[in-house]
């Protein structure tokens, strides 16, 4: 006998109610939240066009979209002088090529940032712009100046539209364990770091995780990447409710991981819409990805962890007052992102987020969510505290049950 709680009629009504909530969200946040992500002067397109027809001492340059392996082989076959000339000629291209030596990418992106800063400085005095336009140019200019600071390791940079950027903390070339922070909505080059609410921005998240990992395992060589090198949704609008940007971001995430140096284990820490990106990417990611941990997730566009098709351990957490829990977990007609990763039915390893507050508090120092991220990141699974009082989240991990 079918109970009322599982009857098709009730489930249909639940689906309709969930859809109604989605459309209310879209109406109240505005369909205008959809934005032209590629608007503005596309200086990178011009750089890519120049690269496509360029060469170095009679050698044709590889396509910018080549695999990281091919790009690594090409640059390995160049002299130091040739590499340097390519950086100087095409900084906005070289700085974004996965597979290119890290030192070259860091130097290329420093040059690209300097060029982008000069453009924005000029725009701050452009009387053809509105006052708000000049103020926005000033914000971008100041952000570019900050990213050019001494010791900063910018792994990717593109000023086009709202902008994309990624930064490394630690020695990525020598790391034994690499963690990648994948942020969610409203992530762009200006919001890449914040002074107020610093741990809600990619730089603050990554710096906090890096410090926690070093404290958790001082002898482990770690590196953390603040990865905002994909176009994220603007606000909780239509872009955030569908998977288009996640699909594009997943391809960029896969390329990043495949282009990382060495053979270090990789852990992904995916927040909010970033967990949608990680979910879409999961099946194609290389085997070096050992763990995928999601926090404050609206779903991973599957109904269970098994459907992700990955050999990585899948972890999930959510604090008690995160508003994301009120977002309907379904996928109908392309809207929504599927099942809730913290439910038992999903099958993820659910760990504690005690101490975290709200949707953006998971990387705050002193929270169990951060200490658990660090344990996962350095492979100290016995230190991870599971949700509730049990040890279910550590089940099946060698040496992790005797905490």
Short mmCIF file of C-alpha atoms in Angstrom, two decimals, residues 158-359:
data_model
loop_
_atom_site.label_atom_id
_atom_site.label_comp_id
_atom_site.label_asym_id
_atom_site.label_seq_id
_atom_site.Cartn_x
_atom_site.Cartn_y
_atom_site.Cartn_z
CA UNK A 158 41.30 37.86 -17.48
CA UNK A 159 39.91 41.42 -17.17
CA UNK A 160 37.17 40.83 -19.74
CA UNK A 161 33.65 41.63 -18.53
CA UNK A 162 33.33 40.99 -14.80
CA UNK A 163 36.77 39.37 -14.85
CA UNK A 164 38.27 36.03 -13.80
CA UNK A 165 41.24 35.35 -11.55
CA UNK A 166 42.99 32.58 -9.60
CA UNK A 167 45.70 32.84 -6.95
CA UNK A 168 48.04 30.32 -5.33
CA UNK A 169 48.98 30.18 -1.64
CA UNK A 170 52.00 28.05 -0.90
CA UNK A 171 54.50 26.39 -3.23
CA UNK A 172 52.33 24.74 -5.88
CA UNK A 173 55.31 23.24 -7.67
CA UNK A 174 56.49 21.30 -4.58
CA UNK A 175 53.15 20.59 -2.93
CA UNK A 176 52.27 17.06 -1.81
CA UNK A 177 48.61 18.01 -1.39
CA UNK A 178 46.75 20.65 -3.40
CA UNK A 179 43.41 22.16 -2.42
CA UNK A 180 41.21 24.13 -4.82
CA UNK A 181 38.55 26.48 -3.47
CA UNK A 182 35.67 26.83 -5.94
CA UNK A 183 33.41 29.77 -4.92
CA UNK A 184 29.79 30.51 -5.83
CA UNK A 185 27.63 33.38 -7.02
CA UNK A 186 28.75 36.99 -7.33
CA UNK A 187 32.41 36.06 -7.72
CA UNK A 188 34.34 38.37 -10.01
CA UNK A 189 37.67 40.12 -10.13
CA UNK A 190 36.54 42.97 -7.84
CA UNK A 191 34.97 40.64 -5.26
CA UNK A 192 37.89 38.22 -5.39
CA UNK A 193 38.98 39.58 -2.02
CA UNK A 194 37.25 41.66 0.64
CA UNK A 195 38.32 43.62 3.70
CA UNK A 196 34.97 43.23 5.43
CA UNK A 197 33.61 39.68 5.63
CA UNK A 198 36.96 38.55 4.24
CA UNK A 199 36.27 34.83 4.65
CA UNK A 200 33.28 35.03 2.31
CA UNK A 201 35.55 35.90 -0.64
CA UNK A 202 37.85 33.46 -2.50
CA UNK A 203 41.12 34.94 -1.22
CA UNK A 204 39.95 34.89 2.39
CA UNK A 205 38.62 31.34 2.00
CA UNK A 206 41.88 30.08 0.50
CA UNK A 207 44.16 31.87 2.96
CA UNK A 208 42.11 30.59 5.88
CA UNK A 209 42.22 27.02 4.54
CA UNK A 210 45.95 27.23 3.86
CA UNK A 211 46.65 28.34 7.44
CA UNK A 212 44.39 25.60 8.81
CA UNK A 213 46.09 22.93 6.70
CA UNK A 214 49.54 24.02 7.84
CA UNK A 215 48.37 23.90 11.46
CA UNK A 216 46.77 20.47 10.95
CA UNK A 217 49.86 18.92 9.35
CA UNK A 218 52.98 21.15 9.56
CA UNK A 219 55.18 18.60 7.78
CA UNK A 220 52.88 18.24 4.76
CA UNK A 221 53.76 20.48 1.84
CA UNK A 222 50.45 22.02 0.88
CA UNK A 223 49.19 24.61 -1.58
CA UNK A 224 45.74 26.15 -1.89
CA UNK A 225 44.28 27.76 -5.00
CA UNK A 226 41.61 30.44 -4.78
CA UNK A 227 39.96 29.57 -8.09
CA UNK A 228 37.61 32.23 -9.45
CA UNK A 229 38.61 31.45 -13.02
CA UNK A 230 35.08 30.76 -14.20
CA UNK A 231 32.11 33.03 -14.87
CA UNK A 232 29.78 32.73 -11.90
CA UNK A 233 26.11 33.76 -11.70
CA UNK A 234 25.29 37.31 -10.67
CA UNK A 235 22.85 37.12 -7.77
CA UNK A 236 20.22 34.48 -7.10
CA UNK A 237 18.58 34.80 -10.50
CA UNK A 238 18.05 32.64 -13.55
CA UNK A 239 21.77 32.03 -14.07
CA UNK A 240 22.00 30.59 -10.55
CA UNK A 241 18.99 28.32 -11.12
CA UNK A 242 20.26 26.62 -14.27
CA UNK A 243 23.43 24.76 -15.20
CA UNK A 244 24.78 26.68 -18.20
CA UNK A 245 27.54 28.53 -16.34
CA UNK A 246 28.35 25.41 -14.31
CA UNK A 247 28.93 23.42 -17.49
CA UNK A 248 31.32 26.06 -18.84
CA UNK A 249 33.03 26.32 -15.45
CA UNK A 250 33.41 22.55 -15.17
CA UNK A 251 35.48 22.45 -18.35
CA UNK A 252 37.77 25.17 -17.00
CA UNK A 253 38.09 23.34 -13.67
CA UNK A 254 39.02 20.10 -15.44
CA UNK A 255 41.68 21.93 -17.46
CA UNK A 256 43.09 23.50 -14.30
CA UNK A 257 43.45 20.15 -12.53
CA UNK A 258 45.00 18.47 -15.57
CA UNK A 259 47.51 21.29 -15.85
CA UNK A 260 48.71 21.18 -12.25
CA UNK A 261 52.38 20.25 -11.88
CA UNK A 262 53.52 16.96 -10.37
CA UNK A 263 51.30 14.15 -9.17
CA UNK A 264 50.03 15.54 -5.87
CA UNK A 265 46.59 14.54 -4.62
CA UNK A 266 43.96 17.21 -5.21
CA UNK A 267 40.98 18.12 -3.03
CA UNK A 268 38.15 20.37 -4.23
CA UNK A 269 36.28 22.57 -1.76
CA UNK A 270 33.16 23.78 -3.48
CA UNK A 271 30.91 26.43 -1.93
CA UNK A 272 27.33 27.21 -2.96
CA UNK A 273 27.04 27.39 -6.77
CA UNK A 274 30.65 26.22 -6.88
CA UNK A 275 29.34 22.81 -5.80
CA UNK A 276 27.23 22.75 -8.97
CA UNK A 277 30.41 23.33 -10.98
CA UNK A 278 32.18 20.52 -9.11
CA UNK A 279 29.22 18.20 -9.57
CA UNK A 280 29.14 18.71 -13.32
CA UNK A 281 32.94 18.34 -13.53
CA UNK A 282 33.21 15.26 -11.31
CA UNK A 283 32.85 12.52 -13.93
CA UNK A 284 35.60 13.87 -16.20
CA UNK A 285 38.14 14.89 -13.55
CA UNK A 286 41.42 12.94 -13.45
CA UNK A 287 42.05 10.28 -10.81
CA UNK A 288 44.39 12.56 -8.85
CA UNK A 289 41.27 14.28 -7.45
CA UNK A 290 40.96 12.41 -4.16
CA UNK A 291 38.19 14.41 -2.48
CA UNK A 292 35.28 16.64 -3.44
CA UNK A 293 33.81 18.51 -0.47
CA UNK A 294 30.75 20.75 -0.84
CA UNK A 295 29.40 23.31 1.62
CA UNK A 296 26.11 25.19 1.45
CA UNK A 297 25.25 23.32 -1.73
CA UNK A 298 22.04 23.83 -3.73
CA UNK A 299 22.74 20.46 -5.35
CA UNK A 300 25.28 18.87 -7.69
CA UNK A 301 22.89 18.20 -10.62
CA UNK A 302 22.56 14.53 -9.69
CA UNK A 303 20.33 12.54 -7.35
CA UNK A 304 23.12 10.72 -5.54
CA UNK A 305 26.87 10.74 -5.02
CA UNK A 306 27.09 7.55 -7.03
CA UNK A 307 25.68 9.34 -10.08
CA UNK A 308 28.64 11.72 -10.04
CA UNK A 309 30.68 8.91 -11.59
CA UNK A 310 33.85 9.76 -9.70
CA UNK A 311 36.30 7.71 -7.68
CA UNK A 312 36.89 10.68 -5.38
CA UNK A 313 35.45 10.69 -1.88
CA UNK A 314 32.39 12.97 -1.82
CA UNK A 315 31.88 15.05 1.32
CA UNK A 316 29.12 17.49 2.27
CA UNK A 317 28.28 19.90 5.06
CA UNK A 318 25.75 22.61 5.89
CA UNK A 319 25.30 24.69 9.00
CA UNK A 320 21.94 24.97 10.73
CA UNK A 321 21.02 28.49 9.67
CA UNK A 322 22.22 28.47 6.07
CA UNK A 323 19.40 29.86 3.94
CA UNK A 324 20.32 27.47 1.13
CA UNK A 325 18.36 24.76 2.94
CA UNK A 326 15.15 26.58 1.97
CA UNK A 327 15.92 26.38 -1.75
CA UNK A 328 13.97 23.49 -3.36
CA UNK A 329 16.19 20.51 -4.17
CA UNK A 330 14.93 19.36 -7.54
CA UNK A 331 15.66 19.61 -11.22
CA UNK A 332 12.71 20.20 -13.53
CA UNK A 333 13.01 21.48 -17.07
CA UNK A 334 16.58 22.59 -16.46
CA UNK A 335 15.69 24.56 -13.32
CA UNK A 336 17.29 23.48 -10.05
CA UNK A 337 20.32 21.37 -9.26
CA UNK A 338 19.03 18.06 -7.97
CA UNK A 339 19.14 16.32 -4.61
CA UNK A 340 20.42 17.79 -1.35
CA UNK A 341 23.98 16.48 -0.78
CA UNK A 342 23.62 16.40 3.04
CA UNK A 343 20.67 14.00 3.04
CA UNK A 344 21.38 10.34 3.88
CA UNK A 345 19.82 9.29 0.56
CA UNK A 346 22.43 11.22 -1.41
CA UNK A 347 25.25 9.12 0.03
CA UNK A 348 27.94 11.74 0.69
CA UNK A 349 30.16 11.73 3.75
CA UNK A 350 28.41 14.37 5.87
CA UNK A 351 30.68 16.21 8.31
CA UNK A 352 30.15 18.83 10.98
CA UNK A 353 29.96 22.56 10.33
CA UNK A 354 29.61 23.48 13.99
CA UNK A 355 30.45 27.13 14.60
CA UNK A 356 29.75 28.24 11.04
CA UNK A 357 27.07 30.91 10.71
CA UNK A 358 24.94 31.59 7.65
CA UNK A 359 25.70 30.77 4.06
#
